[in-house]
Short mmCIF file of C-alpha atoms and ligand atoms in Angstrom, two decimals:
data_model
loop_
_atom_site.label_atom_id
_atom_site.label_comp_id
_atom_site.label_asym_id
_atom_site.label_seq_id
_atom_site.Cartn_x
_atom_site.Cartn_y
_atom_site.Cartn_z
CA MET A 1 12.96 22.69 -30.47
CA LEU A 2 9.94 24.93 -30.86
CA LEU A 3 8.01 26.15 -33.88
CA THR A 4 8.04 29.74 -35.00
CA LYS A 5 4.83 31.65 -35.64
CA THR A 6 5.86 32.08 -39.26
CA GLN A 7 6.26 28.33 -39.79
CA ILE A 8 2.69 27.76 -38.64
CA GLU A 9 1.32 30.72 -40.59
CA GLN A 10 2.99 29.67 -43.84
CA HIS A 11 1.61 26.18 -43.47
CA ASN A 12 -1.89 27.50 -42.72
CA ASP A 13 -1.82 30.00 -45.60
CA ALA A 14 -1.11 27.22 -48.06
CA LEU A 15 -4.12 25.23 -46.86
CA LEU A 16 -6.49 28.09 -46.16
CA THR A 17 -8.67 28.13 -49.29
CA GLN A 18 -9.34 24.41 -49.13
CA HIS A 19 -10.02 24.62 -45.40
CA GLN A 20 -12.46 27.49 -45.78
CA ARG A 21 -14.44 25.55 -48.39
CA ASN A 22 -14.64 22.51 -46.10
CA PHE A 23 -15.56 24.56 -43.05
CA GLU A 24 -18.30 26.55 -44.80
CA PHE A 25 -19.85 23.34 -46.05
CA ILE A 26 -20.12 21.79 -42.58
CA SER A 27 -20.74 24.87 -40.46
CA GLY A 28 -23.80 25.90 -42.50
CA ASN A 29 -25.56 22.74 -41.27
CA ILE A 30 -24.73 23.11 -37.59
CA PRO A 31 -26.72 25.45 -35.43
CA GLY A 32 -24.61 26.83 -32.58
CA ILE A 33 -21.33 26.19 -34.40
CA GLU A 34 -19.59 28.98 -32.47
CA GLY A 35 -20.46 27.28 -29.17
CA VAL A 36 -19.00 24.01 -30.48
CA ILE A 37 -15.78 25.75 -31.53
CA LYS A 38 -15.47 27.43 -28.13
CA LYS A 39 -15.87 24.10 -26.32
CA LEU A 40 -13.32 22.44 -28.60
CA THR A 41 -10.85 25.25 -27.99
CA ASP A 42 -11.19 24.95 -24.22
CA PHE A 43 -10.85 21.17 -24.20
CA GLN A 44 -7.28 20.17 -23.33
CA VAL A 45 -5.91 16.64 -23.03
CA ALA A 46 -2.95 15.87 -20.79
CA ILE A 47 -0.05 13.95 -22.31
CA PRO A 48 1.61 11.21 -20.23
CA SER A 49 5.35 11.66 -19.86
CA TRP A 50 5.82 7.94 -20.52
CA ALA A 51 4.33 8.08 -24.02
CA LEU A 52 7.05 10.27 -25.46
CA GLY A 53 9.74 7.64 -25.94
CA ASN A 54 9.41 4.40 -27.85
CA GLY A 55 8.48 1.70 -25.41
CA GLY A 56 8.21 -1.97 -25.92
CA THR A 57 6.52 -5.09 -24.75
CA ARG A 58 7.69 -7.60 -22.20
CA PHE A 59 9.43 -9.35 -25.07
CA GLY A 60 11.65 -6.47 -26.04
CA ARG A 61 12.28 -2.78 -26.06
CA PHE A 62 13.07 -0.83 -29.19
CA ALA A 63 14.83 2.50 -29.09
CA GLY A 64 13.10 5.41 -30.75
CA ARG A 65 15.00 8.19 -32.44
CA GLY A 66 15.72 11.37 -30.52
CA ALA A 67 13.59 10.41 -27.52
CA PRO A 68 13.55 12.91 -24.63
CA SER A 69 16.01 11.68 -22.02
CA THR A 70 15.41 14.35 -19.38
CA LEU A 71 12.27 15.64 -17.74
CA GLU A 72 12.92 19.04 -19.32
CA GLN A 73 13.01 17.43 -22.76
CA LYS A 74 9.75 15.62 -22.04
CA LEU A 75 8.16 18.98 -21.25
CA GLU A 76 9.62 20.39 -24.45
CA ASP A 77 8.04 17.56 -26.46
CA VAL A 78 4.63 18.27 -24.96
CA GLY A 79 5.14 22.00 -25.48
CA LEU A 80 5.85 21.23 -29.13
CA LEU A 81 2.71 19.11 -29.44
CA HIS A 82 0.74 21.94 -27.89
CA GLN A 83 2.08 24.33 -30.52
CA PHE A 84 0.89 22.01 -33.26
CA ASN A 85 -2.64 21.57 -31.91
CA ARG A 86 -3.21 23.98 -28.99
CA SER A 87 -5.03 21.05 -27.35
CA SER A 88 -2.28 19.38 -25.30
CA GLY A 89 -1.70 22.00 -22.65
CA ALA A 90 -0.79 19.64 -19.81
CA ILE A 91 1.61 16.86 -18.87
CA SER A 92 1.07 13.99 -16.46
CA LEU A 93 4.19 12.80 -14.60
CA HIS A 94 5.05 9.37 -13.24
CA ILE A 95 7.24 9.09 -10.13
CA PRO A 96 10.02 7.88 -9.83
CA TRP A 97 10.49 8.01 -13.63
CA ASP A 98 10.10 11.81 -13.57
CA ILE A 99 11.45 13.10 -10.27
CA PRO A 100 11.86 16.87 -10.64
CA LYS A 101 15.32 18.00 -9.56
CA ASP A 102 14.49 21.68 -9.54
CA ALA A 103 10.74 22.23 -9.25
CA THR A 104 10.96 26.02 -9.59
CA ALA A 105 12.90 25.84 -12.84
CA LEU A 106 10.58 23.14 -14.16
CA LYS A 107 7.52 25.24 -13.37
CA GLN A 108 9.10 28.15 -15.18
CA LEU A 109 9.73 26.01 -18.22
CA ALA A 110 6.11 24.80 -18.11
CA THR A 111 4.86 28.38 -18.00
CA GLN A 112 7.04 29.31 -20.97
CA LEU A 113 5.57 26.38 -22.90
CA ASP A 114 2.04 27.18 -21.70
CA LEU A 115 1.71 23.83 -19.93
CA LYS A 116 0.10 22.75 -16.68
CA PHE A 117 0.94 19.75 -14.52
CA ASP A 118 -1.93 17.32 -14.58
CA ALA A 119 -2.44 14.35 -12.23
CA MET A 120 0.69 12.82 -10.69
CA ASN A 121 1.11 9.05 -10.93
CA SER A 122 2.67 6.85 -8.30
CA ASN A 123 4.47 3.61 -9.02
CA THR A 124 4.33 0.70 -6.62
CA PHE A 125 4.32 -1.87 -9.41
CA GLN A 126 8.09 -1.91 -9.92
CA ASP A 127 10.90 -2.30 -7.42
CA GLN A 128 13.42 0.51 -7.52
CA PRO A 129 17.17 0.07 -6.90
CA GLY A 130 17.97 0.28 -3.22
CA GLN A 131 14.34 -0.10 -2.12
CA ALA A 132 13.97 -1.79 1.28
CA HIS A 133 10.94 -3.99 0.53
CA SER A 134 9.77 -5.72 -2.64
CA TYR A 135 6.38 -5.31 -4.30
CA LYS A 136 6.50 -8.82 -5.71
CA TYR A 137 3.40 -9.76 -3.72
CA GLY A 138 1.68 -6.43 -3.88
CA SER A 139 2.02 -3.01 -2.32
CA LEU A 140 -0.97 -1.42 -0.57
CA GLN A 141 -2.56 -4.87 -0.14
CA HIS A 142 0.59 -6.58 1.16
CA THR A 143 0.43 -8.98 4.09
CA ASP A 144 3.47 -7.25 5.61
CA LYS A 145 2.74 -3.88 7.17
CA ALA A 146 6.27 -2.65 6.42
CA VAL A 147 5.68 -3.07 2.68
CA ARG A 148 2.34 -1.27 2.91
CA LYS A 149 4.01 1.55 4.82
CA GLN A 150 6.71 1.92 2.19
CA ALA A 151 4.06 2.11 -0.57
CA ILE A 152 2.00 4.64 1.41
CA GLU A 153 5.06 6.80 1.95
CA HIS A 154 5.87 6.67 -1.75
CA ASN A 155 2.41 7.99 -2.59
CA ILE A 156 2.76 10.77 -0.04
CA GLU A 157 6.08 11.70 -1.59
CA VAL A 158 4.42 11.83 -5.02
CA ILE A 159 1.84 14.25 -3.62
CA LYS A 160 4.70 16.40 -2.32
CA TYR A 161 6.33 16.55 -5.76
CA GLY A 162 2.96 17.37 -7.26
CA GLN A 163 2.41 20.20 -4.81
CA GLU A 164 5.73 21.73 -5.76
CA LEU A 165 4.66 21.72 -9.39
CA GLY A 166 1.10 22.92 -8.93
CA SER A 167 -0.65 19.64 -9.73
CA ALA A 168 -3.89 18.92 -7.89
CA ALA A 169 -4.50 15.19 -8.30
CA LEU A 170 -2.90 11.84 -7.59
CA THR A 171 -3.66 8.80 -9.72
CA ILE A 172 -3.11 5.47 -8.06
CA TRP A 173 -2.94 2.41 -10.23
CA LEU A 174 -2.07 -0.78 -8.37
CA ALA A 175 -0.72 -3.96 -9.86
CA ASP A 176 -1.86 -5.64 -6.64
CA GLY A 177 -3.71 -8.92 -6.96
CA SER A 178 -2.88 -12.58 -7.32
CA CYS A 179 -1.88 -15.01 -10.01
CA PHE A 180 -3.30 -18.20 -8.51
CA PRO A 181 -6.43 -19.20 -6.62
CA GLY A 182 -5.75 -19.40 -2.92
CA GLN A 183 -2.72 -17.10 -3.12
CA LEU A 184 -4.42 -14.40 -1.06
CA SER A 185 -7.51 -13.66 0.94
CA PHE A 186 -9.71 -11.34 -1.17
CA ARG A 187 -11.15 -9.88 2.00
CA LYS A 188 -7.82 -9.13 3.64
CA ALA A 189 -6.34 -7.76 0.41
CA PHE A 190 -9.32 -5.41 0.08
CA ASN A 191 -9.20 -4.30 3.71
CA ASN A 192 -5.45 -3.73 3.71
CA THR A 193 -5.74 -1.72 0.52
CA LEU A 194 -8.58 0.34 1.93
CA GLU A 195 -6.62 1.10 5.10
CA SER A 196 -3.52 2.05 3.08
CA LEU A 197 -5.52 4.23 0.69
CA GLY A 198 -7.07 5.89 3.74
CA GLU A 199 -3.65 6.99 4.95
CA ILE A 200 -2.81 8.43 1.53
CA TYR A 201 -6.21 10.12 1.42
CA ASN A 202 -5.52 11.77 4.77
CA ALA A 203 -2.32 13.26 3.36
CA LEU A 204 -4.11 14.94 0.44
CA PRO A 205 -3.85 18.72 0.42
CA GLU A 206 -7.04 20.79 0.56
CA GLN A 207 -7.96 21.10 -3.13
CA TRP A 208 -6.57 17.75 -4.23
CA LYS A 209 -8.37 14.73 -5.66
CA VAL A 210 -7.26 11.11 -5.68
CA PHE A 211 -8.16 8.89 -8.63
CA VAL A 212 -8.40 5.15 -8.04
CA GLU A 213 -7.71 3.44 -11.35
CA TYR A 214 -9.03 -0.07 -11.90
CA LYS A 215 -7.78 -2.79 -14.20
CA ALA A 216 -9.20 -6.26 -14.72
CA PHE A 217 -5.97 -8.16 -15.35
CA GLU A 218 -2.22 -7.80 -15.87
CA PRO A 219 0.33 -8.14 -14.38
CA ASN A 220 -1.73 -10.38 -12.12
CA PHE A 221 -3.88 -12.83 -13.98
CA TYR A 222 -6.16 -14.46 -11.45
CA SER A 223 -7.39 -11.49 -9.41
CA THR A 224 -6.75 -7.76 -9.29
CA THR A 225 -7.54 -6.00 -6.05
CA VAL A 226 -8.91 -2.92 -7.81
CA GLY A 227 -10.20 -5.01 -10.69
CA ASP A 228 -13.27 -3.23 -11.96
CA TRP A 229 -15.33 -0.09 -11.63
CA GLY A 230 -17.37 -1.63 -8.80
CA GLN A 231 -14.30 -2.19 -6.65
CA SER A 232 -12.91 1.24 -7.47
CA PHE A 233 -16.28 2.80 -6.70
CA LEU A 234 -16.33 1.00 -3.37
CA PHE A 235 -12.89 2.31 -2.42
CA ALA A 236 -13.71 5.83 -3.64
CA SER A 237 -17.01 5.89 -1.75
CA LYS A 238 -15.48 4.64 1.48
CA LEU A 239 -12.56 7.06 1.24
CA GLY A 240 -14.60 10.25 0.89
CA GLU A 241 -15.49 13.10 -1.39
CA LYS A 242 -11.98 13.76 -2.69
CA ALA A 243 -11.73 10.21 -4.05
CA TYR A 244 -12.92 9.26 -7.52
CA THR A 245 -12.79 6.42 -9.99
CA LEU A 246 -10.50 6.71 -13.00
CA VAL A 247 -11.50 4.90 -16.18
CA ASP A 248 -8.72 3.65 -18.44
CA LEU A 249 -10.31 2.43 -21.65
CA GLY A 250 -7.98 -0.56 -21.96
CA HIS A 251 -8.61 -1.93 -18.48
CA HIS A 252 -11.88 -3.78 -19.06
CA LEU A 253 -12.77 -7.30 -19.98
CA THR A 254 -13.44 -7.66 -23.69
CA ASN A 255 -16.67 -6.05 -24.89
CA ALA A 256 -17.48 -4.38 -21.56
CA ASN A 257 -20.02 -1.59 -22.01
CA ILE A 258 -17.73 1.26 -20.99
CA GLU A 259 -20.24 3.96 -21.94
CA GLN A 260 -22.72 2.56 -19.43
CA ILE A 261 -20.04 2.47 -16.71
CA VAL A 262 -19.19 6.09 -17.44
CA ALA A 263 -22.84 7.17 -17.34
CA LEU A 264 -23.41 5.60 -13.94
CA LEU A 265 -20.17 6.82 -12.37
CA LEU A 266 -20.98 10.35 -13.52
CA ASN A 267 -24.48 10.02 -12.17
CA GLU A 268 -23.07 8.98 -8.79
CA LYS A 269 -20.57 11.89 -8.83
CA LYS A 270 -17.68 9.45 -8.64
CA LEU A 271 -16.15 9.71 -12.09
CA GLY A 272 -12.86 11.58 -11.73
CA GLY A 273 -10.88 11.13 -14.87
CA PHE A 274 -9.93 9.26 -17.97
CA HIS A 275 -7.00 7.49 -19.49
CA PHE A 276 -7.70 7.37 -23.22
CA ASN A 277 -6.25 4.71 -25.48
CA ASP A 278 -7.63 1.97 -27.67
CA SER A 279 -7.40 -1.79 -27.66
CA LYS A 280 -8.33 -4.89 -29.52
CA TYR A 281 -7.67 -7.52 -26.87
CA GLY A 282 -6.29 -6.20 -23.60
CA ASP A 283 -4.47 -3.18 -22.22
CA ASP A 284 -2.98 -2.63 -25.66
CA ASP A 285 -2.44 1.13 -25.20
CA LEU A 286 -2.97 1.75 -28.92
CA THR A 287 -3.70 5.12 -30.49
CA VAL A 288 -7.05 6.51 -29.34
CA GLY A 289 -9.79 5.85 -31.90
CA SER A 290 -7.65 3.48 -33.97
CA ILE A 291 -9.70 0.34 -33.27
CA LYS A 292 -13.14 1.28 -31.91
CA PRO A 293 -13.98 4.87 -32.83
CA TYR A 294 -17.74 4.31 -32.48
CA GLN A 295 -17.27 3.18 -28.88
CA LEU A 296 -15.25 6.32 -28.22
CA PHE A 297 -18.07 8.42 -29.63
CA LEU A 298 -20.64 6.59 -27.48
CA ILE A 299 -18.51 7.23 -24.39
CA PHE A 300 -18.31 10.93 -25.22
CA LYS A 301 -22.04 11.03 -25.84
CA GLU A 302 -22.56 9.78 -22.25
CA LEU A 303 -19.93 12.19 -20.94
CA VAL A 304 -21.55 15.21 -22.56
CA ASP A 305 -25.00 14.08 -21.51
CA GLY A 306 -23.95 13.33 -17.92
CA MET A 307 -21.86 16.48 -17.48
CA ASP A 308 -24.65 18.65 -18.88
CA ALA A 309 -27.16 17.01 -16.54
CA ARG A 310 -24.95 18.12 -13.63
CA GLY A 311 -24.06 21.53 -15.09
CA MET A 312 -20.37 20.64 -15.21
CA ASN A 313 -17.72 22.44 -17.23
CA HIS A 314 -16.64 19.96 -19.91
CA ALA A 315 -13.04 21.14 -19.98
CA THR A 316 -12.34 21.25 -16.26
CA GLY A 317 -14.94 19.01 -14.61
CA LEU A 318 -12.99 15.79 -15.17
CA GLY A 319 -9.33 14.87 -15.70
CA TRP A 320 -8.65 14.13 -19.38
CA MET A 321 -5.49 12.18 -20.03
CA ILE A 322 -4.01 9.91 -22.66
CA ASP A 323 -2.37 6.70 -21.49
CA ALA A 324 -0.65 5.01 -24.38
CA SER A 325 2.82 3.87 -25.28
CA HIS A 326 4.07 2.62 -28.55
CA ILE A 327 6.68 0.78 -30.46
CA VAL A 328 5.81 1.14 -34.12
CA LYS A 329 4.95 4.82 -34.73
CA ASP A 330 6.68 8.09 -34.03
CA PRO A 331 5.36 8.84 -30.53
CA LEU A 332 4.69 12.50 -31.30
CA GLU A 333 2.76 11.72 -34.47
CA ASP A 334 0.90 9.07 -32.55
CA LEU A 335 -0.06 11.52 -29.81
CA LEU A 336 -1.23 14.07 -32.37
CA GLN A 337 -3.50 11.36 -33.77
CA SER A 338 -4.79 10.45 -30.30
CA VAL A 339 -5.64 14.03 -29.36
CA GLU A 340 -7.38 14.50 -32.70
CA ALA A 341 -9.42 11.31 -32.23
CA ILE A 342 -10.53 12.42 -28.76
CA LYS A 343 -11.64 15.78 -30.04
CA ILE A 344 -13.42 14.29 -33.05
CA ALA A 345 -15.46 12.06 -30.73
CA TYR A 346 -16.15 15.00 -28.43
CA ALA A 347 -17.27 17.23 -31.33
CA GLN A 348 -19.54 14.49 -32.69
CA ALA A 349 -21.06 14.02 -29.24
CA LEU A 350 -21.76 17.77 -29.09
CA LEU A 351 -23.73 17.41 -32.33
CA VAL A 352 -26.20 14.87 -30.90
CA ASP A 353 -29.62 16.49 -30.63
CA ALA A 354 -30.22 15.75 -26.95
CA ALA A 355 -33.86 16.90 -26.93
CA GLN A 356 -34.82 14.80 -29.93
CA LEU A 357 -32.97 11.81 -28.52
CA GLU A 358 -34.82 12.12 -25.23
CA THR A 359 -38.16 12.24 -27.03
CA ALA A 360 -37.22 9.19 -29.09
CA GLN A 361 -36.25 7.35 -25.92
CA GLU A 362 -39.47 8.34 -24.13
CA ASN A 363 -41.46 7.10 -27.13
CA ASN A 364 -39.42 3.93 -27.40
CA ASP A 365 -38.61 4.93 -30.95
CA VAL A 366 -35.56 2.74 -31.22
CA THR A 367 -34.94 3.38 -34.91
CA LEU A 368 -34.97 7.15 -34.52
CA ALA A 369 -32.65 6.96 -31.49
CA GLN A 370 -30.13 5.04 -33.56
CA GLU A 371 -30.52 7.45 -36.50
CA LEU A 372 -29.78 10.39 -34.21
CA LEU A 373 -26.66 8.85 -32.75
CA GLN A 374 -25.29 7.59 -36.02
CA GLY A 375 -26.15 10.83 -37.81
CA ALA A 376 -23.85 12.66 -35.42
CA TYR A 377 -21.18 9.94 -35.55
CA ARG A 378 -21.10 9.93 -39.34
CA THR A 379 -20.59 13.69 -39.58
CA ASP A 380 -17.12 14.63 -40.70
CA VAL A 381 -16.26 17.16 -38.00
CA ARG A 382 -12.58 17.49 -38.92
CA PRO A 383 -13.03 20.94 -40.54
CA ILE A 384 -14.52 22.19 -37.23
CA LEU A 385 -11.48 20.98 -35.33
CA ALA A 386 -9.23 22.56 -37.94
CA GLU A 387 -11.10 25.87 -37.61
CA ALA A 388 -10.66 25.78 -33.82
CA ARG A 389 -6.94 25.16 -34.31
CA LEU A 390 -6.62 27.93 -36.88
CA ARG A 391 -8.23 30.45 -34.54
CA ALA A 392 -6.01 29.32 -31.65
CA GLY A 393 -2.84 29.80 -33.71
CA ALA A 394 -2.17 26.09 -34.23
CA ALA A 395 -1.64 24.15 -37.44
CA LEU A 396 -4.46 23.28 -39.85
CA ASP A 397 -2.86 19.89 -40.46
CA PRO A 398 -0.51 19.10 -37.56
CA ILE A 399 0.87 15.82 -38.89
CA ALA A 400 1.55 17.26 -42.34
CA LEU A 401 3.42 20.16 -40.76
CA PHE A 402 5.30 17.81 -38.42
CA ARG A 403 6.55 15.95 -41.50
CA GLN A 404 7.21 19.06 -43.61
CA LEU A 405 9.44 20.46 -40.89
CA LYS A 406 11.18 17.10 -40.34
CA VAL A 407 10.67 17.52 -36.62
CA ARG A 408 11.99 14.09 -35.69
CA ASP A 409 15.23 14.67 -37.60
CA GLN A 410 15.67 17.96 -35.80
CA LEU A 411 15.14 16.25 -32.45
CA VAL A 412 17.69 13.61 -33.41
CA ASN A 413 20.17 16.38 -34.22
CA GLU A 414 19.60 17.89 -30.80
CA ARG A 415 19.45 14.71 -28.74
CA GLY A 416 21.20 12.01 -30.70
CA GLU A 417 19.93 8.97 -32.54
CA ASN A 418 19.78 6.60 -29.58
CA ALA A 419 18.49 8.80 -26.76
CA VAL A 420 16.33 6.74 -24.40
CA ALA A 421 13.44 8.01 -22.28
CA THR A 422 12.83 6.90 -18.71
CA GLY A 423 9.56 5.11 -18.22
CA LEU A 424 7.99 1.99 -19.62
C1 RM4 B 501 -1.00 0.79 -16.16
C2 RM4 B 501 -2.03 1.87 -15.92
C3 RM4 B 501 -1.47 3.11 -15.34
C4 RM4 B 501 -0.15 3.51 -15.94
C5 RM4 B 501 0.78 2.33 -16.06
C6 RM4 B 501 2.07 2.73 -16.73
O1 RM4 B 501 -1.53 -0.24 -16.95
O2 RM4 B 501 -2.72 2.14 -17.10
O3 RM4 B 501 -2.36 4.18 -15.49
O4 RM4 B 501 0.39 4.42 -15.06
O5 RM4 B 501 0.15 1.30 -16.78
MN1 MN B 502 -3.85 4.02 -17.15
MN1 MN B 503 -2.93 0.51 -18.57
#
């Protein structure tokens, strides 16, 4: 299903007076408000195909209602989200969960929905039916060359699918590692992985990037071969200038200073992209901003600062993606919340007075530095986001409209109560 222009306009008309009051109140205090709105309008966040159905945990899987069961339906869901917020103009696919049967038709559908294909994701963490070799003991790190070769070829195939769709990046996340001390040689695992990544790197088309995603733990619990930003940075540096580190917010040890990691990777020109989510304990993949919104703001403050220092375009300089999957909320409502949280943090970061902060830092005025950061963080920027949406033809209150229109019931009518999505 798609929304009609009238449905959005009627919703916006009903909320307009209240919105205008809120927007006037905040915009009067913000110099350069038009610049902020422009940046917010340009900033698009890619939606992962695997977040559209209701997932589960390793203890159980719970069916959602009216989940998209084909790749076309996944695109339609993202197209629908994009209509609600005009901020989700891209989809990130995972192979083999999302193998396109007819790339030309899929591209056409994406164009109709005003969507782009963001980074492609490979999967060498699950065995597929009929696969010759098992990834039980790893993929690119494996002791057996035949297994490594199979995993390399899979990644090259993912690039090929991505090329057909007009994507320009490959994200590699490896489950490789070990569960027990002594199980593997750290050195050999690293060197095998580097050699395998090198072969994938050599198959990258001209304008492509490869993102090496790190994760401290899970599914291996003693060591992970790309376990932290240092290891990812090492791989990316050795591979070459098309290779970058990808930061997934849930992939760190508890209380890691992610904003500092981001600042340094940006400084070293090795930060490639983001997987946004939130977590309390581990790779919880919860709604962005639901647990640690101040941390998200601090990360965006470093992103804005670091990108400005290098004259980068905020919208296109890095890959912005959500990586979450849920069992308790409607996935589309959840994604609307995640995109909103990302943009709130971004808008707040744009409000930080960089010149004053620099002076405070130079003077070691610790109190003032904190005041400046928290002043921006405590600003309610939601009317600015709403104004950007209004101007872009999206909904003033996406979740309210989603509920008014009973979108999920309509999807159930189209797809059936127990439709199941491929993916996690
Ligand atoms: C991993 C990692 C990857 C994602 C898979 C599904 O933990 O975050 O980015 O592709 O989950
Ligand atoms: Mn991820
Ligand atoms: Mn993850």
